[in-house]
Coordinates of C-alpha atoms in Angstrom, one line a residue:
X1 CA 41.5 67.3 40.1
X2 CA 45.0 65.8 40.5
X3 CA 47.1 64.5 37.6
X4 CA 46.2 60.9 36.9
X5 CA 42.6 61.3 38.2
X6 CA 39.8 60.3 35.9
X7 CA 38.0 63.2 34.1
X8 CA 34.6 61.5 34.2
X9 CA 33.8 59.0 37.0
X10 CA 30.5 57.1 37.2
X11 CA 29.6 55.0 40.2
X12 CA 26.7 52.5 40.5
X13 CA 24.7 54.6 38.0
X14 CA 21.1 53.6 37.4
X15 CA 18.4 54.9 35.1
X16 CA 15.0 53.2 35.4
X17 CA 11.9 54.2 33.4
X18 CA 8.5 53.7 35.1
X19 CA 6.0 51.5 33.3
X20 CA 2.4 52.7 33.9
X21 CA -0.8 50.8 33.4
X22 CA -4.4 50.6 34.4
X23 CA -7.1 53.2 34.4
X24 CA -5.2 55.5 36.8
X25 CA -1.9 55.1 35.0
X26 CA -0.2 53.8 38.2
X27 CA 3.4 52.6 38.1
X28 CA 3.3 48.9 37.6
X29 CA 7.0 48.2 36.9
X30 CA 10.4 49.6 36.0
X31 CA 12.5 49.3 32.8
X32 CA 16.0 49.0 34.1
X33 CA 17.8 50.6 31.1
X34 CA 21.0 51.3 33.1
X35 CA 21.4 49.1 36.2
X36 CA 24.4 49.8 38.4
X37 CA 27.2 50.9 36.0
X38 CA 30.6 51.9 37.3
X39 CA 33.3 53.2 35.0
X40 CA 35.8 56.1 34.5
X41 CA 37.3 58.0 31.5
X42 CA 40.7 59.7 31.8
X43 CA 41.6 63.0 30.2
X44 CA 42.3 62.5 26.5
X45 CA 41.2 58.9 26.6
X46 CA 38.6 57.1 24.5
X47 CA 36.4 54.6 26.2
X48 CA 34.4 52.5 23.7
X49 CA 31.1 51.1 24.7
X50 CA 29.7 48.2 22.8
X51 CA 26.7 45.8 23.1
X52 CA 23.5 44.7 21.4
X53 CA 20.7 47.2 20.5
X54 CA 18.7 47.9 23.6
X55 CA 21.4 47.1 26.1
X56 CA 21.4 50.7 27.5
X57 CA 24.5 52.2 25.8
X58 CA 22.8 55.4 24.6
X59 CA 20.8 55.8 27.8
X60 CA 24.1 55.6 29.8
X61 CA 25.7 58.3 27.6
X62 CA 22.7 60.6 27.9
X63 CA 22.5 60.1 31.7
X64 CA 26.2 60.9 32.1
X65 CA 25.6 64.2 30.3
X66 CA 22.5 64.8 32.5
X67 CA 20.3 64.9 29.4
X68 CA 18.3 62.3 31.4
X69 CA 18.0 62.3 35.2
X70 CA 19.7 59.4 36.9
X71 CA 17.6 57.2 39.2
X72 CA 20.6 56.4 41.4
X73 CA 24.3 56.4 41.7
X74 CA 26.8 59.3 41.1
X75 CA 28.4 61.2 38.3
X76 CA 31.6 63.1 38.9
X77 CA 33.3 65.4 36.4
X78 CA 36.8 66.8 37.1
X79 CA 36.4 65.6 40.7
X80 CA 33.1 67.4 41.3
X81 CA 29.8 65.7 41.9
X82 CA 27.3 66.9 39.3
X83 CA 24.6 64.2 39.9
X84 CA 22.1 66.5 41.6
X85 CA 22.9 69.9 40.2
X86 CA 20.0 71.9 39.0
X87 CA 19.5 73.0 35.4
X88 CA 20.9 76.4 36.2
X89 CA 23.9 75.0 38.2
X90 CA 24.7 72.7 35.3
X91 CA 25.1 75.6 32.8
X92 CA 28.9 76.0 33.4
X93 CA 29.4 72.3 33.1
X94 CA 27.6 72.1 29.8
X95 CA 30.5 73.9 28.2
X96 CA 32.8 71.1 29.2
X97 CA 30.5 68.2 28.1
X98 CA 29.1 67.9 24.6
X99 CA 27.5 65.2 22.4
X100 CA 27.6 64.0 18.8
X101 CA 24.4 62.3 18.0
X102 CA 23.7 59.2 15.9
X103 CA 21.5 60.6 13.2
X104 CA 23.0 63.5 11.2
X105 CA 19.7 63.9 9.5
X106 CA 17.6 64.3 12.6
X107 CA 20.1 66.1 14.9
X108 CA 20.2 69.3 12.8
X109 CA 17.3 71.7 12.5
X110 CA 16.2 72.0 8.9
X111 CA 15.2 75.6 9.6
X112 CA 18.6 76.7 10.7
X113 CA 21.6 77.4 8.5
X114 CA 24.9 75.7 9.2
X115 CA 26.2 78.9 10.7
X116 CA 23.2 79.3 13.0
X117 CA 23.6 75.7 14.1
X118 CA 27.3 75.9 14.9
X119 CA 26.9 79.3 16.5
X120 CA 24.0 78.3 18.8
X121 CA 26.2 77.0 21.8
X122 CA 28.2 80.3 21.6
X123 CA 25.0 82.3 21.7
X124 CA 23.4 80.3 24.6
X125 CA 26.6 80.7 26.7
X126 CA 27.2 84.3 25.5
X127 CA 30.8 83.6 24.5
X128 CA 32.5 86.7 23.0
X129 CA 31.1 89.4 20.7
X130 CA 28.9 88.7 17.7
X131 CA 31.9 89.3 15.4
X132 CA 34.0 86.9 17.4
X133 CA 31.3 84.2 17.3
X134 CA 31.1 84.5 13.5
X135 CA 34.8 84.2 13.2
X136 CA 34.7 81.1 15.5
X137 CA 32.1 79.5 13.3
X138 CA 34.3 79.9 10.2
X139 CA 37.2 78.5 12.1
X140 CA 35.3 75.4 13.3
X141 CA 33.9 74.7 9.8
X142 CA 37.4 74.8 8.4
X143 CA 38.7 72.6 11.2
X144 CA 36.2 69.8 10.4
X145 CA 36.8 70.0 6.7
X146 CA 34.0 72.2 5.5
X147 CA 34.4 75.4 3.6
X148 CA 33.3 78.5 5.5
X149 CA 31.5 79.5 2.3
X150 CA 28.9 76.8 3.1
X151 CA 27.9 78.5 6.3
X152 CA 24.7 80.0 4.9
X153 CA 23.5 76.7 3.5
X154 CA 20.8 74.5 5.1
X155 CA 21.3 70.8 6.2
X156 CA 19.3 69.4 3.2
X157 CA 22.0 70.7 0.9
X158 CA 24.7 68.5 2.5
X159 CA 25.5 64.8 2.4
X160 CA 25.3 62.6 5.5
X161 CA 29.0 62.8 6.1
X162 CA 29.0 66.6 5.8
X163 CA 26.0 66.9 8.2
X164 CA 27.9 64.8 10.7
X165 CA 30.9 67.2 10.4
X166 CA 28.5 70.0 11.1
X167 CA 27.4 68.1 14.3
X168 CA 31.0 67.7 15.3
X169 CA 31.7 71.4 14.7
X170 CA 28.8 72.3 16.9
X171 CA 30.1 69.9 19.7
X172 CA 33.5 71.6 19.5
X173 CA 32.3 75.1 19.6
X174 CA 32.7 75.6 23.4
X175 CA 36.1 73.7 23.6
X176 CA 34.7 70.8 25.6
X177 CA 36.9 68.4 27.6
X178 CA 34.5 65.4 27.2
X179 CA 32.3 64.3 24.3
X180 CA 29.8 61.5 24.2
X181 CA 29.7 60.2 20.6
X182 CA 26.6 58.1 20.2
X183 CA 26.9 55.9 17.1
X184 CA 28.3 58.8 15.2
X185 CA 29.1 56.8 12.0
X186 CA 26.4 54.1 12.0
X187 CA 24.2 56.0 9.5
X188 CA 27.0 56.8 7.1
X189 CA 28.5 54.9 4.1
X190 CA 31.6 52.9 4.9
X191 CA 33.9 55.2 2.9
X192 CA 32.4 58.2 4.7
X193 CA 32.7 56.4 8.1
X194 CA 36.5 56.3 7.8
X195 CA 36.7 60.0 7.0
X196 CA 34.6 60.9 10.1
X197 CA 36.6 58.5 12.3
X198 CA 39.9 59.9 11.1
X199 CA 38.5 63.4 11.8
X200 CA 37.6 62.5 15.4
X201 CA 41.0 60.8 16.0
X202 CA 42.8 63.9 14.7
X203 CA 40.7 66.3 16.8
X204 CA 41.4 64.1 19.9
X205 CA 45.1 64.2 19.3
X206 CA 45.2 68.0 18.7
X207 CA 42.8 68.9 21.5
X208 CA 43.2 66.1 24.1
X209 CA 39.4 65.6 24.3
X210 CA 38.1 62.5 26.2
X211 CA 35.5 60.5 24.4
X212 CA 32.8 58.0 25.4
X213 CA 32.4 56.4 22.0
X214 CA 29.2 54.3 21.7
X215 CA 28.8 51.8 18.9
X216 CA 27.5 48.3 18.1
X217 CA 30.3 47.9 15.4
X218 CA 33.2 46.2 17.0
X219 CA 35.6 47.1 14.1
X220 CA 34.9 50.8 14.7
X221 CA 35.3 50.4 18.5
X222 CA 38.6 48.6 18.0
X223 CA 39.8 51.4 15.7
X224 CA 39.1 54.3 18.0
X225 CA 39.2 53.0 21.6
X226 CA 41.9 52.9 24.3
X227 CA 39.6 50.9 26.6
X228 CA 36.4 49.0 25.8
X229 CA 33.4 48.4 28.0
X230 CA 30.8 45.7 27.1
X231 CA 27.2 46.2 28.2
X232 CA 24.5 43.6 28.4
X233 CA 20.9 44.2 29.7
X234 CA 21.8 47.5 31.4
X235 CA 25.0 46.2 33.1
X236 CA 28.7 46.5 32.4
X237 CA 29.9 42.9 32.0
X238 CA 33.6 43.5 31.0
X239 CA 36.0 46.4 30.9
X240 CA 39.5 46.1 29.5
X241 CA 42.2 47.7 27.4
X242 CA 41.2 47.4 23.7
X243 CA 44.1 45.2 22.7
X244 CA 43.6 42.8 25.6
X245 CA 39.9 42.5 25.1
X246 CA 40.3 41.6 21.4
X247 CA 43.2 39.3 22.1
X248 CA 41.6 37.4 25.0
X249 CA 38.0 38.2 25.9
X250 CA 37.0 36.9 29.3
X251 CA 33.2 37.1 29.5
X252 CA 31.2 34.6 27.5
X253 CA 29.1 37.4 26.1
X254 CA 32.2 39.2 24.9
X255 CA 33.5 36.0 23.3
X256 CA 30.2 35.6 21.4
X257 CA 30.3 39.3 20.2
X258 CA 33.9 38.9 18.9
X259 CA 33.1 35.6 17.2
X260 CA 30.6 37.4 15.1
X261 CA 33.2 39.8 13.6
X262 CA 34.1 38.6 10.0
X263 CA 37.6 37.0 9.9
X264 CA 40.0 37.4 7.0
X265 CA 42.6 34.9 8.2
X266 CA 42.1 31.1 8.1
X267 CA 41.6 29.5 11.6
X268 CA 40.1 32.6 13.2
X269 CA 37.6 32.5 16.1
X270 CA 34.8 29.9 15.8
X271 CA 31.4 31.5 15.6
X272 CA 29.4 31.3 18.8
X273 CA 25.7 31.3 18.3
X274 CA 23.7 32.3 21.3
X275 CA 20.4 30.6 22.0
X276 CA 17.3 32.5 22.9
X277 CA 16.5 36.2 23.0
X278 CA 17.7 39.0 25.1
X279 CA 15.5 39.1 28.3
X280 CA 13.3 42.1 28.8
X281 CA 14.9 44.9 30.9
X282 CA 11.5 45.2 32.6
X283 CA 11.8 41.6 34.0
X284 CA 15.5 40.8 34.0
X285 CA 16.5 37.2 35.1
X286 CA 17.7 36.6 38.7
X287 CA 21.4 36.1 39.1
X288 CA 23.7 36.8 36.2
X289 CA 21.7 38.6 33.5
X290 CA 23.4 36.6 30.8
X291 CA 22.8 33.1 32.3
X292 CA 19.7 32.4 30.2
X293 CA 21.9 32.4 27.0
X294 CA 25.3 31.6 28.3
X295 CA 27.0 28.4 26.9
X296 CA 29.1 28.2 30.1
X297 CA 26.3 28.6 32.7
X298 CA 26.8 27.2 36.2
X299 CA 24.2 26.6 38.9
X300 CA 25.2 29.6 40.9
X301 CA 24.8 31.9 37.8
X302 CA 21.1 31.4 38.1
X303 CA 20.8 32.9 41.6
X304 CA 24.0 35.0 42.4
X305 CA 24.7 38.3 40.6
X306 CA 28.5 38.3 39.8
X307 CA 30.2 41.6 40.8
X308 CA 32.4 43.5 38.4
X309 CA 35.9 42.5 39.6
X310 CA 39.5 42.1 38.5
X311 CA 40.6 38.5 37.8
X312 CA 43.7 37.3 39.7
X313 CA 46.9 38.7 38.3
X314 CA 45.2 41.3 36.0
X315 CA 44.5 44.7 37.6
X316 CA 43.9 46.4 34.3
X317 CA 40.6 44.8 33.4
X318 CA 37.4 43.8 35.2
X319 CA 34.8 41.2 34.4
X320 CA 31.4 40.3 35.9
X321 CA 31.4 36.5 35.7
X322 CA 31.5 33.6 38.1
X323 CA 34.1 31.8 36.0
X324 CA 36.8 34.1 37.5
X325 CA 37.3 33.9 41.3

């Protein structure tokens, strides 16, 4: 891996789930949860991923981590292709890639103490001696703002924000270079959200960790991201630096998303109300996946799939829309 190369690089990644029916449970269709996504995350960079519920954000994150097997495409980490590695071959890579899950109530075992939970990755990968692992647990708890004296408590004795801090400590145990944070603050109160976000920002500055930060909350995404990707129906429809995307969104879907963010100032964006429902990922429409709801639809949008490309004069962002030649 050379300086300037992406840490994580995904090319034409697809994850389809078979739909079975009939007496013999034969495959009668496919749910295209992730359908040809290409993106890259640089070292120490945060790529925010936003979109409506069901657009494939979480599935994309889990597939990049190989928690779900990809249907097609490639995943490269540090310049190495990890797409088809076996479970045993993936073990060294697991130390470099970790996850913080959405639900702090469901992602921690109620039968394990905090110390056992945070220590588990160290035990699995046999890092150091038993005494060194215990010392590392105390160090991690202190780093995420929890007293080491709480190590022998169980998850039900903590608040939601404290549980999420435990989840972050567990993710940091092996000194990863890349973390997928899947809606890490959506289940928390607003005041607790800011504390957890500030914690993640501080850890990133101090450790240089790259993040794929998944959220449906645009305010959160704007706060934490260097670049932002917008997903719709399993596809990436726009990818841009955070400031540029909020200043001038290009894709009509991105415009609609941003128009729904509450505005404090007078004369802000006019609210764009999309008609119809999101199509089923089992039977996506032909052509542009957004054309059934797009207020700027053209005839070719109904038949031709727009590629993700850079508009003229702007090499820092890409958009999948026929409005931009």
